[in-house]
mmCIF file of C-alpha atoms and ligand atoms in Angstrom:
data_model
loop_
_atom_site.group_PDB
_atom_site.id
_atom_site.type_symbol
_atom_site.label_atom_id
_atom_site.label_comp_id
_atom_site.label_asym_id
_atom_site.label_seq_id
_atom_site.Cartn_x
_atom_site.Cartn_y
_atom_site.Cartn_z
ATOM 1 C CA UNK A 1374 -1.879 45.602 65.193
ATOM 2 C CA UNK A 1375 -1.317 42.497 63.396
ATOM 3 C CA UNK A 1376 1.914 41.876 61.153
ATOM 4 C CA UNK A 1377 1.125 40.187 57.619
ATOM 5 C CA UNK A 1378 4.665 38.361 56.538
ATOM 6 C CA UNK A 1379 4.096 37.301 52.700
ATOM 7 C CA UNK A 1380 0.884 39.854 53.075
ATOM 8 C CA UNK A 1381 1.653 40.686 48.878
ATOM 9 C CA UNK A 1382 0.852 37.124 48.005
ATOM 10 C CA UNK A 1383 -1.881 34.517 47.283
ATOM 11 C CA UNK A 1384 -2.440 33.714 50.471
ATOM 12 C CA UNK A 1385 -1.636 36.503 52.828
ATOM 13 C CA UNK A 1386 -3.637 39.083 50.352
ATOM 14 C CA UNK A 1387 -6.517 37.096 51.358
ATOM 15 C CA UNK A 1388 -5.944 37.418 54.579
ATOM 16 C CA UNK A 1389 -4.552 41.171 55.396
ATOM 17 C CA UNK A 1390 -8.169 41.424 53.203
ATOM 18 C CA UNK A 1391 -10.113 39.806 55.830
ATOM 19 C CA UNK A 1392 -8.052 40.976 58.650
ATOM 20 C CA UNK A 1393 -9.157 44.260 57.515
ATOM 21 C CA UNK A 1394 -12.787 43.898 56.814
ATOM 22 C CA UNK A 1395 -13.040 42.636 60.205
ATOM 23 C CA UNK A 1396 -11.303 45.765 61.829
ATOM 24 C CA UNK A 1397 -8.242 44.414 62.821
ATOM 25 C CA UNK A 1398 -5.617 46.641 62.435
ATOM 26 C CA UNK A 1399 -2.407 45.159 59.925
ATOM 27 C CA UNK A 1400 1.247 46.082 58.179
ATOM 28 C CA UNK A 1401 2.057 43.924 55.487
ATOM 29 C CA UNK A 1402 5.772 43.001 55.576
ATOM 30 C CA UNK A 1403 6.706 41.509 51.951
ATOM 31 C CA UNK A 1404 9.911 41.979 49.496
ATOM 32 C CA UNK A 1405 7.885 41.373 46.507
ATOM 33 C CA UNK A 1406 9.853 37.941 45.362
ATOM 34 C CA UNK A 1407 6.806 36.395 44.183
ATOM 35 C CA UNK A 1408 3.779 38.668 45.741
ATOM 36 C CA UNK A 1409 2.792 41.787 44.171
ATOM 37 C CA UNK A 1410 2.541 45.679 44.819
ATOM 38 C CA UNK A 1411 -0.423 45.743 42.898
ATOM 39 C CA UNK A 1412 -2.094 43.119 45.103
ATOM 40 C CA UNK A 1413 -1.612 45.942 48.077
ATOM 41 C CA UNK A 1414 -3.114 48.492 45.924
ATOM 42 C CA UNK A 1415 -6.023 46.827 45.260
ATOM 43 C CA UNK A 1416 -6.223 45.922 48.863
ATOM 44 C CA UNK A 1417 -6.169 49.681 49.824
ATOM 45 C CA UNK A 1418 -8.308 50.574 47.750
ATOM 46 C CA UNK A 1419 -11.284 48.143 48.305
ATOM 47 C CA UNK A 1420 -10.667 48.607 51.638
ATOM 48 C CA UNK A 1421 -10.475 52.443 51.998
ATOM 49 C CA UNK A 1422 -7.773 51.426 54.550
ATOM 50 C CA UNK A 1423 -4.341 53.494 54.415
ATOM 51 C CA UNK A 1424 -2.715 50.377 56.055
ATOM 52 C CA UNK A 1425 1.408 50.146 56.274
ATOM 53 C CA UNK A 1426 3.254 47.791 53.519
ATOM 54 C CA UNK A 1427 6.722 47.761 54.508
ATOM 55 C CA UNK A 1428 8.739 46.283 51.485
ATOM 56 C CA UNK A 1429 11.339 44.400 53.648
ATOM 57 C CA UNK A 1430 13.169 41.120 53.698
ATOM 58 C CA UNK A 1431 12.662 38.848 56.490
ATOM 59 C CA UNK A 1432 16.625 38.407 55.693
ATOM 60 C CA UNK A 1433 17.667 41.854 57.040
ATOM 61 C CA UNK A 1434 17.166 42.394 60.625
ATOM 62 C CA UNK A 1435 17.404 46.146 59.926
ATOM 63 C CA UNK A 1436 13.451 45.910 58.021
ATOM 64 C CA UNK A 1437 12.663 44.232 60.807
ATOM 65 C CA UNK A 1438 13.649 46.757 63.492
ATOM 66 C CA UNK A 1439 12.110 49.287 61.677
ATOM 67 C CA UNK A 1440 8.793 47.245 61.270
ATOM 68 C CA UNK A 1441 9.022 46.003 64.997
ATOM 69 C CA UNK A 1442 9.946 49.242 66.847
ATOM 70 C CA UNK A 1443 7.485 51.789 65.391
ATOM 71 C CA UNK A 1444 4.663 49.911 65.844
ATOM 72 C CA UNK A 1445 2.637 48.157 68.148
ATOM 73 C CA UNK A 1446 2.645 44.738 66.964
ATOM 74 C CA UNK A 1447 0.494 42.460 69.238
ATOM 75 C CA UNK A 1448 0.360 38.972 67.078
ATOM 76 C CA UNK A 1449 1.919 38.107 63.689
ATOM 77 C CA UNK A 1450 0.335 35.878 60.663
ATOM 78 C CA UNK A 1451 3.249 34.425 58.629
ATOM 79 C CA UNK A 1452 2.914 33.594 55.071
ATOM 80 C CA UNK A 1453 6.246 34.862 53.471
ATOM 81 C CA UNK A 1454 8.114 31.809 52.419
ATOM 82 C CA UNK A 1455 9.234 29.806 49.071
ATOM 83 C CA UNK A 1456 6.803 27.403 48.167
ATOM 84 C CA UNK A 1457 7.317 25.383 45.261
ATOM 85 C CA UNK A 1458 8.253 21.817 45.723
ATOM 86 C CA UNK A 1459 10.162 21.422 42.615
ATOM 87 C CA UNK A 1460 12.305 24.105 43.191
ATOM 88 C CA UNK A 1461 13.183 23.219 46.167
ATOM 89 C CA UNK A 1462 14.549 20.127 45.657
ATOM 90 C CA UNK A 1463 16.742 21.840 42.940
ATOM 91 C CA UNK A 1464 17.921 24.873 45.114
ATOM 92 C CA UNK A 1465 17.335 23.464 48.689
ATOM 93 C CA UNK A 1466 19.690 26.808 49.974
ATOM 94 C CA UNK A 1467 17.631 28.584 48.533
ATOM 95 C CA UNK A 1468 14.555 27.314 50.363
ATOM 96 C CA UNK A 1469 16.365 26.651 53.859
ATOM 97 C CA UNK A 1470 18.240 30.156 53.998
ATOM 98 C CA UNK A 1471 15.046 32.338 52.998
ATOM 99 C CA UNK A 1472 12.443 29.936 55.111
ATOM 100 C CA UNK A 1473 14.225 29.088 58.059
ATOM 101 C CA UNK A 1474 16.671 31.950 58.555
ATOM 102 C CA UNK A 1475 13.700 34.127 57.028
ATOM 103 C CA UNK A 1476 11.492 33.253 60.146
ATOM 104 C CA UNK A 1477 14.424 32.708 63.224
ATOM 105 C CA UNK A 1478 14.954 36.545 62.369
ATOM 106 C CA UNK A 1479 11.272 37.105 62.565
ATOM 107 C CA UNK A 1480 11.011 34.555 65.911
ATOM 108 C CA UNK A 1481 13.990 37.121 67.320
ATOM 109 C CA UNK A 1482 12.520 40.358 66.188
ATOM 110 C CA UNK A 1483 9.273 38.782 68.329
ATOM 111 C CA UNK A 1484 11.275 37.997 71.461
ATOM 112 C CA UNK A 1485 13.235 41.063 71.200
ATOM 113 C CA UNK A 1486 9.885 43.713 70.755
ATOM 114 C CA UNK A 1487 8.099 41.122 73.395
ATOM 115 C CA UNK A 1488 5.416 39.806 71.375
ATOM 116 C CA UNK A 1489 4.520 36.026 71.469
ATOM 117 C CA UNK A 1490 1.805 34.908 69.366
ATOM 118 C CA UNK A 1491 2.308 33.941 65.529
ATOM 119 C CA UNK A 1492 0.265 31.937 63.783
ATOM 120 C CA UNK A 1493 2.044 30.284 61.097
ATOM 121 C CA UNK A 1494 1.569 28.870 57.245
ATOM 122 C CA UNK A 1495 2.783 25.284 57.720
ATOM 123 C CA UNK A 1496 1.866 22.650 54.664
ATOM 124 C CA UNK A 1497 0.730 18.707 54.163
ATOM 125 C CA UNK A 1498 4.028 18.432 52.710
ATOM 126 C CA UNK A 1499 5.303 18.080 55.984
ATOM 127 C CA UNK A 1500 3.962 14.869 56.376
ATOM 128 C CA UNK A 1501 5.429 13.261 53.094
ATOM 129 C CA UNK A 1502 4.777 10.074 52.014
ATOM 130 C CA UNK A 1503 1.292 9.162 53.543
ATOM 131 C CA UNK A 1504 1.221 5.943 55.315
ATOM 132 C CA UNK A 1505 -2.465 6.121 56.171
ATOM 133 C CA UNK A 1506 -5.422 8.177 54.651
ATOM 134 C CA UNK A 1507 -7.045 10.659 55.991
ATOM 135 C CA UNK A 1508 -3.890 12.418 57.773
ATOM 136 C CA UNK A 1509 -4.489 13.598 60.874
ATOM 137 C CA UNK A 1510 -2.217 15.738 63.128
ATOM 138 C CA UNK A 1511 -0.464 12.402 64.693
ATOM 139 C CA UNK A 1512 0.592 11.077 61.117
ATOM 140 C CA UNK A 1513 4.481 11.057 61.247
ATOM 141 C CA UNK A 1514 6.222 14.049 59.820
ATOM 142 C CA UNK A 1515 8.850 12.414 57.205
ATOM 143 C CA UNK A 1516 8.930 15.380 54.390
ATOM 144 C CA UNK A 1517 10.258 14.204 51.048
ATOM 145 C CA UNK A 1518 11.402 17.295 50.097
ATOM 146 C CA UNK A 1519 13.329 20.486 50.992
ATOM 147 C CA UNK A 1520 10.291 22.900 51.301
ATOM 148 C CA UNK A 1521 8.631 20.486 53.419
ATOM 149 C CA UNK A 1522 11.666 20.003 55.505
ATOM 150 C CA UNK A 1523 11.982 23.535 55.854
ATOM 151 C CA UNK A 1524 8.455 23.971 57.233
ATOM 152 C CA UNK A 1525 9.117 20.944 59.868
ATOM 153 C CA UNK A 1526 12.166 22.508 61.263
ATOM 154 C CA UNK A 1527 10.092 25.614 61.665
ATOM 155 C CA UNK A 1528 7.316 24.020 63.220
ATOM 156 C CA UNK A 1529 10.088 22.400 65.637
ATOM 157 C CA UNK A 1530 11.760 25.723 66.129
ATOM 158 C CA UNK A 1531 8.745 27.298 67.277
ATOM 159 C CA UNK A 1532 8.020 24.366 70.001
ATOM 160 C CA UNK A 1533 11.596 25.471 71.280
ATOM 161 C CA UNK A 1534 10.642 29.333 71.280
ATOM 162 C CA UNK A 1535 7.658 28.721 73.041
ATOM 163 C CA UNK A 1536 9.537 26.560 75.792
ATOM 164 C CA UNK A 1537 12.177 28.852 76.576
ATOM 165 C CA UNK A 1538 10.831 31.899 75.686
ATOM 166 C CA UNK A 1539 7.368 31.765 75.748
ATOM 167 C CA UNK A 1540 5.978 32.485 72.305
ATOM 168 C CA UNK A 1541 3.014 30.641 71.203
ATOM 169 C CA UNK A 1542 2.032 29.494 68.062
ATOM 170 C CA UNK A 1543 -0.409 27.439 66.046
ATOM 171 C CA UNK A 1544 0.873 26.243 62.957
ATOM 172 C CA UNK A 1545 -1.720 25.271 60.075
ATOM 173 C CA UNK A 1546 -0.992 22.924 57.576
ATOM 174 C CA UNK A 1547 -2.275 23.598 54.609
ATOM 175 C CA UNK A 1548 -3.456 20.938 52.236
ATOM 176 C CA UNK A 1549 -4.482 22.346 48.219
ATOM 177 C CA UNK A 1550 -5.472 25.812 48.649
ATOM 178 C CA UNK A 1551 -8.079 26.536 45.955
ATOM 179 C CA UNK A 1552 -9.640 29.347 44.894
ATOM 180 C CA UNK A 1553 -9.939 33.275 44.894
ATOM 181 C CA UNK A 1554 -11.942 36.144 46.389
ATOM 182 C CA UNK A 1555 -15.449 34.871 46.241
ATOM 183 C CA UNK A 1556 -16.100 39.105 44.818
ATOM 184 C CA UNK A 1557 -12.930 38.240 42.093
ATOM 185 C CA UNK A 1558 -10.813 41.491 43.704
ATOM 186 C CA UNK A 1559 -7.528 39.212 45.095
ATOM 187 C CA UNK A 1560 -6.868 35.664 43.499
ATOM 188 C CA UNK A 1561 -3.589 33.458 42.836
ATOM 189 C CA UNK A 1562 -0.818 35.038 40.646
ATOM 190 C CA UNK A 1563 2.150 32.992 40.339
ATOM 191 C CA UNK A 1564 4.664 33.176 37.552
ATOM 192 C CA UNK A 1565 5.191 30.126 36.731
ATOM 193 C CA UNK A 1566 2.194 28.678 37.722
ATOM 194 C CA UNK A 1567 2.191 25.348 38.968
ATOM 195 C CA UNK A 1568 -0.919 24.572 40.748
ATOM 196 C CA UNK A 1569 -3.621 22.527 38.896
ATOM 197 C CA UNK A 1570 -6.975 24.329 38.821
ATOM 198 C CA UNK A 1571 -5.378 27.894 37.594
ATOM 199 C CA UNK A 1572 -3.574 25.846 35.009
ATOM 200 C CA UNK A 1573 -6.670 24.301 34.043
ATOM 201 C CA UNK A 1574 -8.121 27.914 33.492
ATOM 202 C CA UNK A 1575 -5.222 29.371 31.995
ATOM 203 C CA UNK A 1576 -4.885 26.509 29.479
ATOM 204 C CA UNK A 1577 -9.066 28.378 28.267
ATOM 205 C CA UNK A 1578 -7.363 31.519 27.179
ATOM 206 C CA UNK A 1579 -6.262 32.335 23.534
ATOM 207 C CA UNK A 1580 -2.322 31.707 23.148
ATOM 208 C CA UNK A 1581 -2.017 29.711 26.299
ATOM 209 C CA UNK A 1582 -0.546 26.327 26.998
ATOM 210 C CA UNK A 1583 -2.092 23.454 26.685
ATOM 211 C CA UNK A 1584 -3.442 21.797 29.961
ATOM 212 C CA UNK A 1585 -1.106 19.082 30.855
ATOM 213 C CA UNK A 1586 -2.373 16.288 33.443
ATOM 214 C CA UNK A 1587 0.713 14.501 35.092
ATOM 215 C CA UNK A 1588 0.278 10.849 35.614
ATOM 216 C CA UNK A 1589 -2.984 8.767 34.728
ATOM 217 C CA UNK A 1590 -1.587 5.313 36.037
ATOM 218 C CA UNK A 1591 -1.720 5.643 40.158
ATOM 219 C CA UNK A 1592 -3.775 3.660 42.196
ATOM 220 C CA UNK A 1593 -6.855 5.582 42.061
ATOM 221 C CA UNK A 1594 -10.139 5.322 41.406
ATOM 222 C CA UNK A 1595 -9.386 7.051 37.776
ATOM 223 C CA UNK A 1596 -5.975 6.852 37.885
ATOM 224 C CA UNK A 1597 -4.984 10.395 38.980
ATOM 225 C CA UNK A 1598 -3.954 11.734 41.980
ATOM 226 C CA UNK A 1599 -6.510 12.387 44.718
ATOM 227 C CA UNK A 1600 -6.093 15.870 46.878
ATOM 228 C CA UNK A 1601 -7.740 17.753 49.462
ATOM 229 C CA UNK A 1602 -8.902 21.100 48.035
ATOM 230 C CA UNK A 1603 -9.502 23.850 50.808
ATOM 231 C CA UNK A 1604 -11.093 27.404 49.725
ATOM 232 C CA UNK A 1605 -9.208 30.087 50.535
ATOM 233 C CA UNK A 1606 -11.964 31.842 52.405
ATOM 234 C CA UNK A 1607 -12.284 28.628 54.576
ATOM 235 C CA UNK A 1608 -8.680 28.797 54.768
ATOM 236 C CA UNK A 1609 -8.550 32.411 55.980
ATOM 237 C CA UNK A 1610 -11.160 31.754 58.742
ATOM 238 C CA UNK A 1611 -9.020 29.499 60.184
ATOM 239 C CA UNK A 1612 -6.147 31.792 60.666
ATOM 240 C CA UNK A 1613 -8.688 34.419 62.231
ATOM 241 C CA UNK A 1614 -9.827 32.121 64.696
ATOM 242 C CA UNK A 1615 -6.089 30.765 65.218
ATOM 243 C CA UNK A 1616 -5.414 34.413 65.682
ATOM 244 C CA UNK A 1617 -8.466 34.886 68.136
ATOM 245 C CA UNK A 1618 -7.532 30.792 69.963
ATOM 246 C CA UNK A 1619 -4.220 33.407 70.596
ATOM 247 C CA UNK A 1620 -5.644 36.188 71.991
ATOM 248 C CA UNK A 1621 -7.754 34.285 73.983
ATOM 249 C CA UNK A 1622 -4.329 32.760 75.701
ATOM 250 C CA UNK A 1623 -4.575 29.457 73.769
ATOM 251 C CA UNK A 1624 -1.610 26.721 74.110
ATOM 252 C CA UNK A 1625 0.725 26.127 71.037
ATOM 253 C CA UNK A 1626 -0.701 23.786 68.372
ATOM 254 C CA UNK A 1627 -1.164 22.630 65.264
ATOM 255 C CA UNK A 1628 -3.826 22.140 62.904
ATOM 256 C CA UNK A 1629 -4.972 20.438 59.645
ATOM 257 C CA UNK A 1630 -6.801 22.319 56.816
ATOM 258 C CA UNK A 1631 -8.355 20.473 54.778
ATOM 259 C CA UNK A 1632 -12.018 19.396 53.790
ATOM 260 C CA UNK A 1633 -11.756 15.706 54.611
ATOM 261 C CA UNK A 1634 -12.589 14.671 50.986
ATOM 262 C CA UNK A 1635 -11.096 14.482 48.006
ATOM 263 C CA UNK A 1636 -10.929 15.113 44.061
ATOM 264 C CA UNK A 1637 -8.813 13.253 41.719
ATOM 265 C CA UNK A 1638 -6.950 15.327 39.090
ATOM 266 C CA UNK A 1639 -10.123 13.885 36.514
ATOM 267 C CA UNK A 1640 -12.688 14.937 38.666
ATOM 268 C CA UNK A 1641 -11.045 18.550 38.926
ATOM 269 C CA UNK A 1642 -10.541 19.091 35.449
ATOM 270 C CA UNK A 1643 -13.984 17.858 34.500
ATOM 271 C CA UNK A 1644 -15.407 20.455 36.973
ATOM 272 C CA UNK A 1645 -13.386 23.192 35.323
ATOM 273 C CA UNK A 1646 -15.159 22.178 32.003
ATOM 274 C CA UNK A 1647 -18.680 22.236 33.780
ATOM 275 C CA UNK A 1648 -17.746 25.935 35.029
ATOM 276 C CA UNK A 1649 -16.054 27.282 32.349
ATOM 277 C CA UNK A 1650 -18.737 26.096 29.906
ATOM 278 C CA UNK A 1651 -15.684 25.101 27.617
ATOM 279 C CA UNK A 1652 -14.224 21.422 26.266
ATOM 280 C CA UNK A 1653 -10.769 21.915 27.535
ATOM 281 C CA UNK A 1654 -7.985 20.294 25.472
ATOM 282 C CA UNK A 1655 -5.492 18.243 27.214
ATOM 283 C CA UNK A 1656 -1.929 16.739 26.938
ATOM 284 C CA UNK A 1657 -1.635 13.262 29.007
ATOM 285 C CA UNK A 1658 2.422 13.250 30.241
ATOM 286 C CA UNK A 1659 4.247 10.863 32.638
ATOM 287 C CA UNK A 1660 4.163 11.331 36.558
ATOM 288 C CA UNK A 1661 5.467 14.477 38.201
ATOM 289 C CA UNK A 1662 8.632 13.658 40.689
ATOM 290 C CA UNK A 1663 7.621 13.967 43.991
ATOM 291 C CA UNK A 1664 4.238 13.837 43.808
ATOM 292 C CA UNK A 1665 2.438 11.103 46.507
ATOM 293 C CA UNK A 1666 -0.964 9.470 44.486
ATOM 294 C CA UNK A 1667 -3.192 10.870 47.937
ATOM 295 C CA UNK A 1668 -3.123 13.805 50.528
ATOM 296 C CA UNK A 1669 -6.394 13.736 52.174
ATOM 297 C CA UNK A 1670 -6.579 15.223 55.639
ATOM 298 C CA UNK A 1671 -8.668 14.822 58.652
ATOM 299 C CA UNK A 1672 -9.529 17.939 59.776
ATOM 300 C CA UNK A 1673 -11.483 16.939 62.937
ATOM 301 C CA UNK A 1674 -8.864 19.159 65.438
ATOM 302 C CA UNK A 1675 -9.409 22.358 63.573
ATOM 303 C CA UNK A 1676 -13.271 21.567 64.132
ATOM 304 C CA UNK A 1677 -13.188 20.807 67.458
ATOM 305 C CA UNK A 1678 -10.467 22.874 69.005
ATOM 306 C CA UNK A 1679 -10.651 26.473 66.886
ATOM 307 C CA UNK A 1680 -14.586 25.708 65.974
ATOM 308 C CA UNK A 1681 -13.579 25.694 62.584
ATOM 309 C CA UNK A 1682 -16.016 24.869 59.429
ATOM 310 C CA UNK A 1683 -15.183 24.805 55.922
ATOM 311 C CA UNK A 1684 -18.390 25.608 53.634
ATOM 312 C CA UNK A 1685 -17.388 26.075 50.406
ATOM 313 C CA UNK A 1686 -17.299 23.343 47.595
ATOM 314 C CA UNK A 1687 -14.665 22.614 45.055
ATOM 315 C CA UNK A 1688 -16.892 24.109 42.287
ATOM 316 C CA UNK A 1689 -16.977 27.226 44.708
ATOM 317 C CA UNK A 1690 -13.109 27.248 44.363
ATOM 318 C CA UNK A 1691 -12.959 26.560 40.860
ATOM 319 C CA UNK A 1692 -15.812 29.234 40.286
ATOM 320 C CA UNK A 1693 -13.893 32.077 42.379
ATOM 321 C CA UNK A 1694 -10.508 31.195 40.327
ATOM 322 C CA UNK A 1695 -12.051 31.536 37.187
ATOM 323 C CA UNK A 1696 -13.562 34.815 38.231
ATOM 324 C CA UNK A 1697 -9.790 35.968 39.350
ATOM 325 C CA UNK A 1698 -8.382 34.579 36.101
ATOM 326 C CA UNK A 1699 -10.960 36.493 33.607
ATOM 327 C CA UNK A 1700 -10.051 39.567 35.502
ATOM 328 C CA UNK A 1701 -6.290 38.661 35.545
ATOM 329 C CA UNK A 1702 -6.092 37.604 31.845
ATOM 330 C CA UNK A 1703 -7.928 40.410 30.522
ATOM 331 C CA UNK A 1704 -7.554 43.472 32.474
ATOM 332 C CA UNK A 1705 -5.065 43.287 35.262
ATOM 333 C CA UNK A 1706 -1.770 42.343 32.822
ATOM 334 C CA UNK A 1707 -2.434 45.013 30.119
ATOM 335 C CA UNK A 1708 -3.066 48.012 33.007
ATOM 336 C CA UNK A 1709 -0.165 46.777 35.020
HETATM 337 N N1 UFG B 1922 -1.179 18.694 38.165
HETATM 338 C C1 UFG B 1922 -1.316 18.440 36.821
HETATM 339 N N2 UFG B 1922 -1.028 19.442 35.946
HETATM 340 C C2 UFG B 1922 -0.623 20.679 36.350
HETATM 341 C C3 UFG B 1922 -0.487 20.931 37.729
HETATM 342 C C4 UFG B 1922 -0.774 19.903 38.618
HETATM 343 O O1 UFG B 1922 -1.688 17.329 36.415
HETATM 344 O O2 UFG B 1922 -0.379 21.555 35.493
HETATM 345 C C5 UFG B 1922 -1.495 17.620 39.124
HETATM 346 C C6 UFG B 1922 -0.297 17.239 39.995
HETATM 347 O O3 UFG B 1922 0.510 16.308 39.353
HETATM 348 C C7 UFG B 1922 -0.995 16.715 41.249
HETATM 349 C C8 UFG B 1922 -2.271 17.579 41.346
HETATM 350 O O4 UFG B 1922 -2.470 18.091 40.024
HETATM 351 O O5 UFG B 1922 -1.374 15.398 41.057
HETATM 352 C C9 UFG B 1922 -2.162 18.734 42.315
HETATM 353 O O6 UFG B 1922 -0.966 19.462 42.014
HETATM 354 P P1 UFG B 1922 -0.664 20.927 42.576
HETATM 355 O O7 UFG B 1922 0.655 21.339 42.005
HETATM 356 O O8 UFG B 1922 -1.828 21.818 42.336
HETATM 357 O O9 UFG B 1922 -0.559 20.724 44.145
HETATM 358 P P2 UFG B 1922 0.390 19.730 44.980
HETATM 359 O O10 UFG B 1922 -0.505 18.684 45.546
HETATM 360 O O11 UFG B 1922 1.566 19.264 44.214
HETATM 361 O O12 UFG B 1922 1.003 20.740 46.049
HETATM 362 C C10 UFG B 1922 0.293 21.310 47.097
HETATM 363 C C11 UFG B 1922 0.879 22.670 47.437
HETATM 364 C C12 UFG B 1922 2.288 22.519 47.926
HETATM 365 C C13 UFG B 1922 2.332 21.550 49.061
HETATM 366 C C14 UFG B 1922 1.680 20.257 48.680
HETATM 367 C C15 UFG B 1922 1.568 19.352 49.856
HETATM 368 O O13 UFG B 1922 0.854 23.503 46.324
HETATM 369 O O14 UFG B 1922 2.767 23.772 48.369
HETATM 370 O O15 UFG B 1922 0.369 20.467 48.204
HETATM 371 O O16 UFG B 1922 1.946 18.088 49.477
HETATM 372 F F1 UFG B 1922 3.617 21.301 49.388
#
């Protein structure tokens, strides 16, 4: 059985989905801070699977015990976490109480119910300010900001656990996750939303903001920022092939996911245009704090050592979020 941390959310939905569909059995572990009830719901019932959601906090070692010693939990996918730059450098405690204590508590409730394999949700923003494009694995980790720290000391936590107590791990950082549910039934739902291509979308519907685009002056071939968008699905297959490198007794490691190309901020939003079939108004503003003008990675490990290979194209992405956001906008609020 395989334990989904953060299983409620963007991310993890996706995956206890896939886990699923490809037999594996799962209990999603989430407290509902930013993932949804409704997400497992939907999951059940596309699924037809009566699968466990245990709505616990990585905080209290008591929803742990109770997840850990009724079950037989042979590998665990972690996902739950804070994730918004921004916020992080405002509330840092915030960030470095749920993130790091969040996951030593889950690292002890492994060593304590003897199970050693976790594959974990690490991030780009590990690496911080880029000092050479694309980023591969050996790029210095210098984050900028608390999230990314966070995720660093993780990653360096988890070298310790495996040293001294033998849990292995491979830790995937994440570049820009784009994109939904290629069938539209899970998708991103943040409130706020901060991510670029479901603001885009939003900014389509009646009564919503306008698009803003942060920053048209950086050294780029437009001016806007360039990132690395990675489908979720391509994302997903990742982590069940990190999860199968596991079982198959693989060393501790880490990996880039990313497409090795990238979109400026221009070349998204025109692309959202081209799929939605709409002009799309937008507000120019200043630079966002924070945010570095590349983040490109080289994703040549992941290829080689999990026999990973992304497929899907940006206008995949954008056509799978605007799917999710139809549905979202128009049904999903209203009947929830
Ligand atoms: N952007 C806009 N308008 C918006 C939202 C974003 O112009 O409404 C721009 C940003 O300024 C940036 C680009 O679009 O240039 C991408 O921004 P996102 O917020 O979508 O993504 P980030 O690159 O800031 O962040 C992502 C992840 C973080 C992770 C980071 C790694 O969401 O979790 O990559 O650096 F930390």
């Amino acid at each position: 059985m395989i334990l989904v941390t953060g299983g409620a959310g963007y991310i993890g939905s996706h995956c206890a989905l896939s886990l699923i569909e490809q037999g594996y059995e799962v209990v999603v572990f989430d407290n509902l801070s930013t993932g949804h009830k409704q997400t497992v719901e939907t999951i059940k019932n596309i699924t037809g699977s009566n699968f466990n959601f245990i709505n616990g906090n990585l905080l209290n070692p008591e929803d742990l015990d109770e997840t850990f010693s009724s079950r037989n939990i042979d590998a665990v996918i972690h996902f739950a976490a804070f994730s918004q730059v921004a916020e992080s450098v405002k509330d840092p405690a915030k960030y470095y109480r749920n993130n790091i204590c969040g996951t030593l508590n889950l690292l002890e409730s492994m060593r304590k119910y003897n199970v050693n394999k976790i594959v974990f949700s690490s991030t780009a923003a590990t690496y911080g300010e880029p000092v050479r494009i694309p980023i591969d694995e050996t790029h210095p980790q210098n984050p900028i900001n608390p999230y990314g720290f966070s995720k660093l000391v993780i990653e360096k936590i988890m070298d310790d656990y495996d040293r001294a107590y033998g849990i292995k791990s491979v830790r995937l950082r994440y570049f820009n996750v784009a994109g939904a549910d290629a069938k539209g039934r899970v998708g991103e739902w943040h409130d706020p939303e901060t991510h670029l291509i479901p603001n885009i979308l939003k900014s389509t519907f009646a009564n919503s903001k306008t698009f803003q685009m942060f920053g048209t002056d950086y050294d780029t071939k437009d001016g806007t920022c360039v990132r690395d968008y990675i489908n979720i699905e391509d994302l997903i297959s990742a982590h069940i092939l990190a999860l199968k490198y596991l079982e198959a007794g693989g060393k501790t490691d880490f990996f880039n996911l990313g497409t090795k190309s990238g979109n400026t901020v221009k070349e998204v939003f025109a692309l959202c245009e081209k799929v939605t079939g709409k002009q799309i108004q937008v507000e120019t503003k200043p630079r966002r704090e924070g945010d570095p003008a590349q983040l490109v990675a080289d994703n040549t490990k992941a290829r080689q050592i999990l026999n990973w290979k992304p497929d899907k194209t940006l206008e995949d992405s954008i056509k799978s979020a605007y799917l999710w956001e139809k549905k979202l906008q128009e049904n999903l609020k209203s009947n929830y």
